[in-house]
Amino acid sequence: MERHSIQVSYRLNGMRLDAAISESIPGLSRRRAKAIVDMGGAYVNKKRVRIASKTVGKGDRIDVEYNEKLFEPGKKEALSLKPEDILYFEHDIIIINKPAGLPSQATRDQAVLHVIPLLDKLLGEMGHKKMDLQLVHRLDKDTTGALVIATNKDKMTFLTDQFRQHSIQKTYHALVWGVIEKSFEVKCMLSAIQPNTGKVKVVKSGGRSSQTHFEVIKAYPNLRVSLVNCRPITGRSHQIRVHLDEAGHPIIGDKVYGEGKRHQLPDELLQAASHQLLHAASIRFQPTLDAAPVEVTAPYPESFAGFLRLADSL
């Protein structure tokens, strides 16, 4: 990552943001500076600014972060969204079946694609007019399944209120280590994501309450793995992953939690677990004030379905 800090002087006073950046970073063209701003790599006085024409004033501080890969042909990730990934498109609501490896929202590395620009591109290719796409909630980068996007701010507020009131019901399926024989629930306090490790911790105080109910769908005693249904009551970061790890049944393929609780599996199963096998299987919500609740289900990705096929055959 390239990082630059610019203090706006008399010389830069009143310039467009992209012009001030290109003037201050040797070898960076105005066109590239605008691309960096458009993709969220510029901060004025610590606030992200995506408007290249914004004028800057003396004393402003501009921080710029960008990945050189942005300007290398063919170097962007090959992830994409396809028309069949759209599961629901009504009442100013879009639900997609998010693939593994795709971040829900922008990271600080603009060379890494995320949901909104890919969905915007897909909708344009499908002939839809430009929309003010708003991410309603998040899934971890390697979690697959149903993800909700609003097409305007009013619908975003309407759906966010349902999340806040816990009236939206989400169901996840997870393939986990160990044989689970009966339903169970995990309730605990969770920390925020730790900046030095990227992990969430179970804490006794100072965290936020969390609760998830788990039910066994199918156990595979010969493989010592289980398929479980996960119903989160709260919606904390990494909640299901941490709760399953806390219960001694971390998710297969999760590279962050449960390192000491894994055992040997046939090679073909390990190859299918190229990412954490956690899938947002369904979501139930009210699309408008006067409409009945709607439930949308997301088919398993091939990685998840392939693991189950192999497990059933062994």
Rosetta silent file (secondary structure, phi, psi, omega in degrees, C-alpha in Angstrom):
SEQUENCE: MERHSIQVSYRLNGMRLDAAISESIPGLSRRRAKAIVDMGGAYVNKKRVRIASKTVGKGDRIDVEYNEKLFEPGKKEALSLKPEDILYFEHDIIIINKPAGLPSQATRDQAVLHVIPLLDKLLGEMGHKKMDLQLVHRLDKDTTGALVIATNKDKMTFLTDQFRQHSIQKTYHALVWGVIEKSFEVKCMLSAIQPNTGKVKVVKSGGRSSQTHFEVIKAYPNLRVSLVNCRPITGRSHQIRVHLDEAGHPIIGDKVYGEGKRHQLPDELLQAASHQLLHAASIRFQPTLDAAPVEVTAPYPESFAGFLRLADSL
SCORE:     score description
SCORE:     0.000 S_00000001
   1 L     0.000  134.091  172.908    0.000    0.000    0.000 S_00000001
   2 E   -89.798  133.470  178.624    1.171    3.503   -0.864 S_00000001
   3 E  -131.088  132.876  179.516    0.481    6.065    1.879 S_00000001
   4 E  -138.214  143.220  174.929    0.933    9.829    1.671 S_00000001
   5 E  -120.158  129.205 -174.277    0.030   12.686    4.000 S_00000001
   6 E  -124.133  127.611  173.476   -0.423   16.166    2.522 S_00000001
   7 E   -99.608  121.420 -174.671   -0.754   19.432    4.415 S_00000001
   8 L   -72.067  121.662 -179.456   -2.613   21.944    2.266 S_00000001
   9 L  -101.693 -176.662  175.189   -0.517   25.084    1.785 S_00000001
  10 L   -57.866  -35.607 -176.830   -1.236   28.451    0.147 S_00000001
  11 L   -65.064  -34.486 -178.070   -0.184   26.860   -3.155 S_00000001
  12 L   -94.796   -9.053 -176.359   -2.865   24.159   -2.898 S_00000001
  13 L   -56.511  126.926  177.590   -5.527   26.358   -1.295 S_00000001
  14 L    86.729   -2.269  178.957   -8.789   26.255   -3.301 S_00000001
  15 L   -76.793  157.405  167.303   -7.741   23.387   -5.556 S_00000001
  16 E   -62.671  151.812 -178.907   -9.891   20.372   -6.338 S_00000001
  17 H   -58.810  -46.425 -178.239   -9.049   17.401   -4.149 S_00000001
  18 H   -64.837  -35.214  178.743   -7.778   15.294   -7.054 S_00000001
  19 H   -67.910  -42.421  179.808   -5.645   18.180   -8.324 S_00000001
  20 H   -62.558  -37.942  179.383   -4.118   18.789   -4.894 S_00000001
  21 H   -67.387  -47.839 -177.537   -3.251   15.084   -4.613 S_00000001
  22 H   -66.837  -31.922  177.636   -1.653   14.837   -8.071 S_00000001
  23 H   -68.609  -26.874 -172.000    0.293   18.070   -7.468 S_00000001
  24 H   -99.369  -16.945 -178.591    1.695   16.696   -4.215 S_00000001
  25 L  -111.705  109.391 -177.154    2.576   13.105   -5.140 S_00000001
  26 L   -55.774  132.465  175.366    5.372   12.890   -7.730 S_00000001
  27 L    83.121   -1.495  179.883    4.459   10.833  -10.774 S_00000001
  28 L   -96.943  117.673 -177.330    0.764   10.573   -9.926 S_00000001
  29 L   -74.584  162.177  177.151   -1.438   11.851  -12.737 S_00000001
  30 H   -61.445  -37.287 -179.477   -4.661   13.805  -12.223 S_00000001
  31 H   -64.290  -43.086  178.929   -6.571   10.876  -13.737 S_00000001
  32 H   -68.642  -37.094  178.112   -5.096    8.415  -11.261 S_00000001
  33 H   -61.230  -42.328  178.305   -5.696   10.805   -8.380 S_00000001
  34 H   -63.631  -40.630  179.400   -9.383   11.026   -9.335 S_00000001
  35 H   -62.086  -39.835  179.312   -9.594    7.211   -9.524 S_00000001
  36 H   -63.754  -44.262  179.008   -8.135    6.951   -6.014 S_00000001
  37 H   -63.283  -46.391 -178.273  -10.676    9.457   -4.662 S_00000001
  38 H   -58.179  -33.855 -176.986  -13.573    7.727   -6.450 S_00000001
  39 L   -93.588    9.039  171.583  -12.624    4.405   -4.877 S_00000001
  40 L    89.173   23.007 -177.872  -12.393    5.775   -1.352 S_00000001
  41 L   -97.321    8.504 -177.734   -8.654    6.187   -0.914 S_00000001
  42 E  -121.005  138.053  179.860   -8.635    9.868    0.115 S_00000001
  43 E  -128.663  129.180  175.798   -9.343   11.356    3.552 S_00000001
  44 E  -110.126  118.340 -176.676   -9.664   15.068    4.323 S_00000001
  45 L    52.138   45.473  175.666   -9.131   15.822    8.001 S_00000001
  46 L    72.388    5.700  178.275   -9.566   12.094    8.738 S_00000001
  47 E  -109.711  126.315 -179.081  -12.943   11.892    6.941 S_00000001
  48 E   -63.050  132.861  179.591  -13.174    9.783    3.777 S_00000001
  49 L  -125.941  127.616 -179.547  -14.113   11.898    0.758 S_00000001
  50 L  -109.777   10.178 -178.554  -15.223   10.375   -2.548 S_00000001
  51 L  -105.321  106.551 -174.759  -15.895   13.651   -4.419 S_00000001
  52 L   -64.937  -26.465 -176.993  -12.870   14.495   -6.550 S_00000001
  53 L   -84.158   -2.663  179.022  -14.141   18.041   -7.222 S_00000001
  54 L   -59.794  133.905  178.847  -14.262   18.968   -3.525 S_00000001
  55 E   -86.390  147.750  178.977  -12.093   22.006   -2.876 S_00000001
  56 L  -113.474  153.007 -176.926   -9.503   21.966   -0.139 S_00000001
  57 L  -120.600  161.741 -179.636   -8.386   24.860    2.024 S_00000001
  58 L   -55.370  132.587  179.981   -5.178   25.954    3.701 S_00000001
  59 L    96.516  -16.126  176.467   -4.524   23.890    6.799 S_00000001
  60 L   -64.873  148.939  173.616   -6.498   20.856    5.635 S_00000001
  61 E  -111.621  126.848  177.883   -4.756   17.516    5.966 S_00000001
  62 E  -110.174  123.528  173.517   -5.180   15.039    3.127 S_00000001
  63 E  -108.980  132.501 -176.251   -4.314   11.382    3.721 S_00000001
  64 E  -124.831  130.347  175.931   -4.053    9.170    0.649 S_00000001
  65 E  -132.454  129.882  177.081   -3.899    5.363    0.578 S_00000001
  66 E  -156.220  158.104  179.257   -3.896    3.279   -2.569 S_00000001
  67 L  -103.360  128.203 -179.710   -2.647    0.007   -3.958 S_00000001
  68 H   -58.357  -23.596  179.756   -0.404    0.158   -7.023 S_00000001
  69 H   -62.485  -21.188  177.383   -2.237   -2.916   -8.326 S_00000001
  70 H   -55.673  -30.350 -172.547   -5.134   -0.586   -9.107 S_00000001
  71 H  -107.611   12.602  176.263   -3.165    0.652  -12.098 S_00000001
  72 L  -103.422  119.336 -177.773   -1.818   -2.676  -13.333 S_00000001
  73 L   -55.190  133.289  174.788   -3.956   -4.172  -16.134 S_00000001
  74 L    74.842   10.850 -175.754   -5.615   -7.436  -15.179 S_00000001
  75 L   -95.327   -7.986  178.898   -4.462   -7.324  -11.560 S_00000001
  76 L   -72.030  156.108  179.548   -7.853   -6.868   -9.910 S_00000001
  77 L   -59.257  148.662 -175.723   -9.464   -9.862   -8.295 S_00000001
  78 L   -87.173    9.197  179.817  -11.479  -12.025  -10.669 S_00000001
  79 L   -66.138  146.544  178.345  -14.535  -12.125   -8.387 S_00000001
  80 L  -153.351  166.359  172.032  -17.823  -11.148   -9.957 S_00000001
  81 L  -112.018  142.964 -178.496  -21.570  -11.323   -9.443 S_00000001
  82 L  -115.455  158.171  179.646  -23.829  -13.048  -11.955 S_00000001
  83 H   -51.586  -37.443 -178.873  -27.569  -12.556  -12.638 S_00000001
  84 H   -69.994  -11.862  176.432  -28.321  -15.878  -10.936 S_00000001
  85 H   -77.267  -14.141  176.843  -26.714  -14.525   -7.749 S_00000001
  86 E   -84.042  113.589 -176.227  -29.682  -12.153   -7.348 S_00000001
  87 E   -91.964  -26.537 -174.969  -32.192  -14.065   -5.215 S_00000001
  88 E  -153.512  135.902 -179.573  -34.749  -11.298   -4.663 S_00000001
  89 E  -150.998   79.566  179.837  -35.361   -7.925   -6.361 S_00000001
  90 E  -149.393  159.845  172.930  -38.590   -6.247   -5.259 S_00000001
  91 L    52.847   37.528  179.390  -39.801   -3.320   -3.130 S_00000001
  92 L    63.734   26.802  179.215  -36.423   -1.515   -3.473 S_00000001
  93 E  -126.883  134.254  174.025  -34.685   -4.509   -1.901 S_00000001
  94 E  -121.621  132.736  173.020  -32.048   -6.749   -3.458 S_00000001
  95 E  -120.400  125.107  179.330  -30.847   -9.964   -1.867 S_00000001
  96 E  -110.903  160.452  172.220  -27.796  -11.636   -3.359 S_00000001
  97 E   -97.933   93.157 -172.399  -26.147  -14.979   -2.752 S_00000001
  98 E   -68.619  131.045  176.924  -22.712  -13.664   -1.807 S_00000001
  99 L   -78.825  162.081  175.258  -19.774  -15.833   -2.898 S_00000001
 100 L   -67.329  148.134  176.712  -16.831  -16.669   -0.648 S_00000001
 101 L    88.286   -6.016 -178.264  -13.856  -14.319   -0.805 S_00000001
 102 L  -102.896  114.841  177.507  -15.933  -11.212   -1.562 S_00000001
 103 L   -64.251  144.098  177.072  -15.922   -8.526    1.169 S_00000001
 104 L   -67.946  -37.662 -177.109  -19.328   -7.067    1.981 S_00000001
 105 L  -132.907  170.753 -175.604  -17.929   -3.550    2.181 S_00000001
 106 L   -62.841  141.092  170.713  -14.892   -1.620    1.089 S_00000001
 107 L   -99.565  177.829  178.479  -11.557   -2.328    2.735 S_00000001
 108 L   -73.531  -12.173  177.613   -8.726    0.181    2.940 S_00000001
 109 L   -97.177  103.964 -175.132   -7.188   -1.579   -0.068 S_00000001
 110 L   -69.415  -11.311  177.181   -9.102   -0.257   -3.079 S_00000001
 111 L   -76.204  -12.435  178.236   -7.646   -3.014   -5.277 S_00000001
 112 L   -93.116  119.176 -178.866   -9.882   -5.477   -3.408 S_00000001
 113 L   -70.989  156.881  176.133  -13.364   -5.547   -4.908 S_00000001
 114 L  -142.353  179.592 -166.118  -16.476   -5.567   -2.731 S_00000001
 115 H   -60.576  -50.751 -169.744  -20.215   -6.097   -3.075 S_00000001
 116 H   -60.317  -51.321  178.910  -21.596   -2.661   -3.969 S_00000001
 117 H   -63.922  -33.368  178.264  -19.454   -1.843   -7.058 S_00000001
 118 H   -69.072  -40.037  177.994  -19.825   -5.394   -8.368 S_00000001
 119 H   -68.520  -39.976  176.964  -23.614   -5.300   -7.922 S_00000001
 120 H   -58.718  -43.148  178.896  -23.743   -1.823   -9.486 S_00000001
 121 H   -64.066  -45.801 -179.286  -21.831   -3.171  -12.496 S_00000001
 122 H   -61.910  -44.517 -179.327  -24.101   -6.212  -12.804 S_00000001
 123 H   -62.846  -38.043  176.286  -27.289   -4.129  -12.626 S_00000001
 124 H   -62.603  -42.567  178.557  -25.948   -1.834  -15.359 S_00000001
 125 H   -65.553  -26.506  179.198  -25.213   -4.833  -17.562 S_00000001
 126 L   -86.786   -0.088  175.640  -28.769   -6.044  -16.938 S_00000001
 127 L    91.644   11.232  178.794  -30.170   -2.718  -18.162 S_00000001
 128 L   -85.264  148.808  176.717  -31.188   -1.198  -14.831 S_00000001
 129 L   -70.643  163.546 -179.872  -30.788    2.497  -14.137 S_00000001
 130 L   -61.407  135.201 -179.797  -28.254    3.730  -11.579 S_00000001
 131 L  -125.313  155.674  177.571  -29.361    3.141   -7.980 S_00000001
 132 L   -88.127   76.595 -173.736  -28.209    4.416   -4.602 S_00000001
 133 L   -68.005  132.025 -177.602  -27.187    0.968   -3.343 S_00000001
 134 E  -128.491  123.266  178.116  -26.949    0.693    0.447 S_00000001
 135 E   -74.639  120.289 -174.172  -25.509   -2.308    2.295 S_00000001
 136 L   -83.800  -37.930  177.416  -28.031   -3.197    5.031 S_00000001
 137 L  -147.939 -176.545 -175.638  -25.905   -5.707    6.971 S_00000001
 138 L  -128.768  152.882  165.831  -22.625   -7.584    6.539 S_00000001
 139 L  -122.012  146.011  175.785  -21.290  -11.067    6.072 S_00000001
 140 L   -58.328  156.127 -175.643  -17.657  -11.933    6.729 S_00000001
 141 L   -50.923  -43.584 -175.810  -15.506  -12.109    3.610 S_00000001
 142 L   -96.937    3.811  173.283  -15.492  -15.924    3.472 S_00000001
 143 L   -85.544  135.501 -178.568  -19.089  -16.416    4.644 S_00000001
 144 E  -102.987  168.745  169.597  -21.471  -17.159    1.786 S_00000001
 145 E   114.294 -160.669 -168.459  -25.198  -16.662    1.345 S_00000001
 146 E   -67.222  120.362  179.426  -28.060  -14.197    1.652 S_00000001
 147 E  -129.544  132.640 -172.405  -26.972  -10.558    1.867 S_00000001
 148 E  -101.167  131.753  177.104  -29.445   -7.668    1.845 S_00000001
 149 E  -128.435  133.155  173.427  -28.945   -4.426   -0.099 S_00000001
 150 E   -93.183  151.572 -179.115  -31.402   -1.502   -0.247 S_00000001
 151 L   -98.392    2.318  174.112  -31.686    0.566   -3.425 S_00000001
 152 L  -159.303  167.178 -173.839  -32.309    3.865   -1.609 S_00000001
 153 H   -69.382  -34.046  179.307  -31.793    5.443    1.811 S_00000001
 154 H   -63.317  -43.337  178.433  -35.470    5.277    2.869 S_00000001
 155 H   -69.026  -33.408  175.478  -35.549    1.512    2.365 S_00000001
 156 H   -58.567  -47.155  179.466  -32.189    1.250    4.109 S_00000001
 157 H   -63.017  -42.580 -179.577  -33.691    2.953    7.178 S_00000001
 158 H   -60.257  -44.654 -179.062  -36.806    0.745    7.039 S_00000001
 159 H   -74.208  -38.588  178.636  -34.744   -2.461    6.982 S_00000001
 160 H   -60.704  -37.596  177.129  -32.195   -1.252    9.527 S_00000001
 161 H   -61.602  -38.466  178.216  -35.050   -0.608   11.962 S_00000001
 162 H   -65.855  -39.270  175.943  -36.148   -4.238   11.562 S_00000001
 163 H   -62.960  -43.255 -177.582  -32.618   -5.427   12.334 S_00000001
 164 H   -63.942  -35.023 -178.985  -32.489   -3.160   15.376 S_00000001
 165 L   -87.235    1.829 -179.500  -35.821   -4.532   16.639 S_00000001
 166 L    60.083   27.827  177.733  -34.673   -8.149   15.978 S_00000001
 167 L   -89.218  -13.275  172.940  -37.740   -8.738   13.772 S_00000001
 168 L   -85.166  130.131 -178.123  -35.582   -9.948   10.877 S_00000001
 169 E  -107.700  121.916  178.520  -34.837  -13.655   11.256 S_00000001
 170 E  -112.994  139.991  176.793  -31.570  -14.995    9.852 S_00000001
 171 E  -126.464  132.161  178.391  -30.612  -18.637    9.615 S_00000001
 172 E  -117.464  151.873  169.275  -27.107  -19.927    8.920 S_00000001
 173 E  -115.660  139.360 -179.314  -25.810  -23.418    8.206 S_00000001
 174 E  -136.498  139.663  170.518  -22.332  -24.399    9.343 S_00000001
 175 E   -98.151  123.348 -169.888  -20.172  -27.471    8.933 S_00000001
 176 E  -128.616  160.680  175.567  -18.239  -27.883   12.159 S_00000001
 177 E   -76.384  137.424  175.709  -15.643  -30.076   13.813 S_00000001
 178 L    99.066  155.652  178.393  -16.993  -32.696   16.206 S_00000001
 179 L   -92.643  119.406  178.832  -20.169  -34.748   16.568 S_00000001
 180 L  -104.585  129.617 -174.012  -23.057  -32.728   18.013 S_00000001
 181 L  -105.783  -20.103 -178.007  -25.945  -34.766   19.422 S_00000001
 182 L  -148.781  162.954 -179.967  -28.406  -32.175   20.702 S_00000001
 183 L   -65.188  153.396  177.126  -29.401  -28.532   20.376 S_00000001
 184 E  -154.869  169.837 -178.794  -27.607  -25.948   22.485 S_00000001
 185 E  -135.693  144.077  175.828  -27.324  -22.205   22.979 S_00000001
 186 E  -119.273  127.046  175.625  -24.361  -19.918   23.587 S_00000001
 187 E  -129.935  126.042  179.316  -24.755  -16.634   25.486 S_00000001
 188 E  -163.893  174.713  175.621  -21.735  -14.520   26.360 S_00000001
 189 E   -96.234  134.906 -179.232  -20.136  -11.088   26.139 S_00000001
 190 E  -118.722  142.276  175.669  -18.017  -10.403   23.063 S_00000001
 191 L   -78.509  172.371  168.518  -15.314   -7.822   22.497 S_00000001
 192 L   -73.636  169.173  176.468  -14.963   -5.712   19.385 S_00000001
 193 L   -63.577  126.125 -178.159  -12.623   -7.006   16.679 S_00000001
 194 L   -74.583  123.846 -175.031   -9.090   -6.684   18.069 S_00000001
 195 L   -63.291  -28.005 -177.171   -7.013   -4.474   15.738 S_00000001
 196 L   -83.624  -24.360 -177.313   -3.785   -6.410   16.353 S_00000001
 197 L  -118.450  -19.771 -175.622   -5.205   -9.910   15.763 S_00000001
 198 L    75.130   12.052 -176.875   -8.443   -9.420   13.815 S_00000001
 199 L  -108.439  156.147  172.026  -10.172  -11.694   16.347 S_00000001
 200 L  -102.950  138.734 -177.907  -13.170  -11.270   18.630 S_00000001
 201 L  -113.473  150.285  168.474  -12.773  -12.459   22.219 S_00000001
 202 E   -80.305  126.941 -176.239  -15.180  -13.758   24.840 S_00000001
 203 E  -127.430  157.931  179.366  -14.940  -11.337   27.764 S_00000001
 204 L   -87.317  -26.867  179.214  -16.417  -11.182   31.262 S_00000001
 205 L  -152.887  159.880  176.771  -17.009   -7.431   31.187 S_00000001
 206 L    83.681    0.078  178.841  -16.711   -4.493   28.837 S_00000001
 207 L  -105.058 -162.376  178.438  -18.123   -6.336   25.835 S_00000001
 208 E  -118.731  142.756 -177.736  -21.540   -6.633   24.208 S_00000001
 209 E   -66.280  146.524 -179.396  -24.067   -9.374   24.924 S_00000001
 210 E  -145.466  150.263 -177.162  -24.474  -12.075   22.285 S_00000001
 211 E  -153.867  131.965  176.048  -26.718  -15.093   21.852 S_00000001
 212 E  -139.549  137.593  175.314  -27.046  -17.864   19.238 S_00000001
 213 E  -103.087  135.093 -177.252  -29.223  -20.988   19.183 S_00000001
 214 E  -122.553  136.889  176.951  -27.816  -24.093   17.480 S_00000001
 215 E  -130.129  141.702  179.442  -29.655  -27.198   16.227 S_00000001
 216 E   -77.030  128.028  171.608  -28.175  -30.344   14.699 S_00000001
 217 E   -92.633  -47.424  178.155  -29.160  -30.958   11.075 S_00000001
 218 E  -160.415  138.272  175.807  -26.977  -34.012   10.552 S_00000001
 219 E  -109.102  147.417  177.538  -23.974  -35.565   12.273 S_00000001
 220 E  -120.581   82.421 -174.738  -21.263  -37.614   10.538 S_00000001
 221 L   -57.935  -35.632 -178.828  -19.796  -39.775   13.343 S_00000001
 222 L   -67.432  -26.217  178.757  -17.339  -41.562   11.046 S_00000001
 223 L  -100.286  -12.656 -175.879  -15.827  -38.200   10.026 S_00000001
 224 L    59.216   46.418  174.078  -16.370  -36.500   13.405 S_00000001
 225 E  -136.220  163.361 -179.306  -18.071  -33.498   11.827 S_00000001
 226 E  -142.385  150.474  171.131  -21.615  -32.076   11.986 S_00000001
 227 E  -102.905  122.497 -175.884  -23.942  -29.878    9.957 S_00000001
 228 E  -124.451  150.533  173.411  -25.705  -27.402   12.235 S_00000001
 229 E   -95.400  129.481 -176.111  -28.437  -24.801   11.930 S_00000001
 230 E  -118.887  124.621  178.757  -27.476  -21.493   13.559 S_00000001
 231 E  -120.520   98.650 -179.452  -30.044  -18.885   14.569 S_00000001
 232 E   -74.072  132.128  175.819  -28.401  -15.702   15.878 S_00000001
 233 L   -87.390  -37.761  174.304  -30.524  -13.687   18.302 S_00000001
 234 L  -109.926  175.246 -175.787  -28.032  -10.812   18.311 S_00000001
 235 L  -132.791   64.046 -179.840  -25.763   -9.721   15.475 S_00000001
 236 L   -87.580  158.360  177.324  -22.203   -9.158   16.719 S_00000001
 237 L   -59.017  132.146  177.072  -19.084   -9.344   14.563 S_00000001
 238 L    61.254   16.852 -169.791  -17.858  -12.962   14.106 S_00000001
 239 H   -54.635  -54.154 -175.630  -20.620  -14.050   16.519 S_00000001
 240 H   -63.826  -40.469 -179.031  -21.443  -17.494   15.123 S_00000001
 241 H   -62.738  -44.133 -179.097  -17.784  -18.328   14.528 S_00000001
 242 H   -69.786  -41.502 -178.895  -16.779  -17.373   18.074 S_00000001
 243 H   -62.943  -42.410  178.792  -19.782  -19.091   19.663 S_00000001
 244 H   -66.877  -37.549  176.168  -19.082  -22.375   17.874 S_00000001
 245 H   -64.449  -42.150  179.453  -15.414  -22.167   18.841 S_00000001
 246 H   -62.474  -32.777  179.566  -16.422  -21.465   22.438 S_00000001
 247 L   -82.112   -2.320  179.749  -18.644  -24.559   22.348 S_00000001
 248 L    86.938   14.661 -178.793  -15.727  -26.672   21.128 S_00000001
 249 L  -132.348   65.859 -178.982  -17.052  -27.019   17.571 S_00000001
 250 L   -63.528  159.507 -176.369  -15.273  -24.455   15.371 S_00000001
 251 E   -74.888  135.362  177.062  -16.273  -24.110   11.734 S_00000001
 252 L   -63.238  132.051 -179.820  -14.420  -26.260    9.223 S_00000001
 253 L    90.180   -7.778  179.100  -12.186  -24.089    7.053 S_00000001
 254 L   -76.473  116.672 -176.326  -12.095  -21.177    9.531 S_00000001
 255 L   -88.148   -0.740 -176.609   -8.454  -20.072    9.627 S_00000001
 256 L  -106.050  -42.377 -174.496   -8.943  -17.710   12.584 S_00000001
 257 L  -112.701  143.572  171.237  -10.830  -19.652   15.259 S_00000001
 258 L    81.251   29.733 -176.036  -10.398  -23.169   16.641 S_00000001
 259 H   -57.732  -35.518 -174.787   -6.889  -24.007   15.477 S_00000001
 260 H   -88.182    4.818 -172.543   -6.318  -26.651   18.161 S_00000001
 261 H  -114.411   19.405 -178.348   -9.593  -28.505   17.674 S_00000001
 262 L   -98.204  159.846  176.989   -9.139  -29.929   14.181 S_00000001
 263 L  -140.478  178.499 -174.855   -8.439  -33.502   13.174 S_00000001
 264 L   -74.393  135.362  173.363   -7.565  -35.414   10.053 S_00000001
 265 L  -126.140  158.293  174.078  -10.088  -35.624    7.225 S_00000001
 266 L   -54.839  144.717 -175.748   -9.812  -37.287    3.803 S_00000001
 267 H   -54.645  -38.723 -176.827   -7.887  -35.064    1.384 S_00000001
 268 H   -66.111  -30.626  175.932  -10.872  -34.588   -0.904 S_00000001
 269 H   -73.184  -41.483  178.498  -12.903  -33.140    1.969 S_00000001
 270 H   -62.740  -35.537  178.053  -10.106  -30.810    3.028 S_00000001
 271 H   -67.119  -33.537  178.115   -9.845  -29.544   -0.560 S_00000001
 272 H   -69.214  -26.713 -178.930  -13.572  -28.755   -0.544 S_00000001
 273 L   -89.339   61.700 -178.550  -13.057  -26.658    2.614 S_00000001
 274 L   -78.168  -10.824  177.115  -11.158  -23.888    0.866 S_00000001
 275 L  -149.835  173.129 -179.596  -12.866  -21.299    3.075 S_00000001
 276 L   -63.517  130.141 -174.490  -14.905  -21.320    6.286 S_00000001
 277 L   -89.259   67.521  176.283  -18.019  -23.414    5.653 S_00000001
 278 E  -121.594  126.062 -172.637  -20.548  -20.957    7.072 S_00000001
 279 E  -131.500  125.586  174.488  -23.527  -20.106    4.867 S_00000001
 280 E   -75.360   95.030 -167.553  -26.325  -17.557    5.386 S_00000001
 281 E   -78.199  -31.980 -179.269  -29.050  -19.980    4.335 S_00000001
 282 E  -158.360  159.955  175.489  -32.175  -17.846    4.689 S_00000001
 283 E  -145.991  135.681 -178.830  -33.517  -14.499    5.805 S_00000001
 284 E  -119.437  128.331 -173.861  -37.085  -13.544    6.740 S_00000001
 285 E  -153.062  168.138  175.740  -38.151   -9.881    6.685 S_00000001
 286 L  -102.477  116.829 -174.247  -41.052   -7.532    6.012 S_00000001
 287 L   -73.452  -32.436  176.349  -40.534   -5.808    2.625 S_00000001
 288 L  -141.605  169.918 -177.604  -43.062   -2.967    3.220 S_00000001
 289 L   -60.994  -36.219 -174.715  -45.233   -1.775    6.097 S_00000001
 290 L  -104.472   12.046 -178.786  -48.383   -3.418    4.730 S_00000001
 291 L  -101.206  153.846  174.660  -46.843   -6.578    3.248 S_00000001
 292 L   -72.858  153.568  177.713  -46.625  -10.034    4.773 S_00000001
 293 L   -57.949  148.505 -179.888  -43.151  -11.252    5.783 S_00000001
 294 E  -120.589  138.798  174.753  -41.042  -12.790    3.023 S_00000001
 295 E  -116.218  126.846  179.809  -38.470  -15.557    3.428 S_00000001
 296 E  -114.625  130.082  178.096  -35.622  -15.841    0.924 S_00000001
 297 E  -109.147  147.194 -178.360  -33.370  -18.899    0.843 S_00000001
 298 L  -114.096  122.350  176.611  -29.867  -19.056   -0.633 S_00000001
 299 L   -61.333  150.418  176.651  -28.599  -22.243   -2.310 S_00000001
 300 L   -62.626  144.691  168.315  -25.312  -23.650   -1.031 S_00000001
 301 L   -70.322  164.343 -176.696  -22.188  -22.707   -2.992 S_00000001
 302 H   -60.396  -34.481  179.292  -20.423  -25.622   -4.683 S_00000001
 303 H   -59.120  -45.710 -178.470  -17.759  -25.713   -1.938 S_00000001
 304 H   -71.768  -49.101 -179.570  -20.399  -26.345    0.739 S_00000001
 305 H   -62.754  -38.179  179.922  -22.582  -28.636   -1.386 S_00000001
 306 H   -65.331  -39.516  177.000  -19.529  -30.553   -2.569 S_00000001
 307 H   -60.547  -45.289 -178.655  -18.368  -31.181    0.990 S_00000001
 308 H   -64.886  -39.916  178.524  -21.805  -32.564    1.902 S_00000001
 309 H   -61.468  -44.542 -179.798  -21.905  -34.820   -1.169 S_00000001
 310 H   -66.863  -41.323 -179.799  -18.503  -36.253   -0.315 S_00000001
 311 H   -62.361  -40.116 -179.991  -19.402  -36.652    3.370 S_00000001
 312 H   -67.743  -24.750 -176.164  -22.586  -38.517    2.444 S_00000001
 313 H   -89.780  -12.017 -175.541  -20.624  -40.878    0.195 S_00000001
 314 L   -94.361    0.000    0.000  -17.952  -41.807    2.745 S_00000001
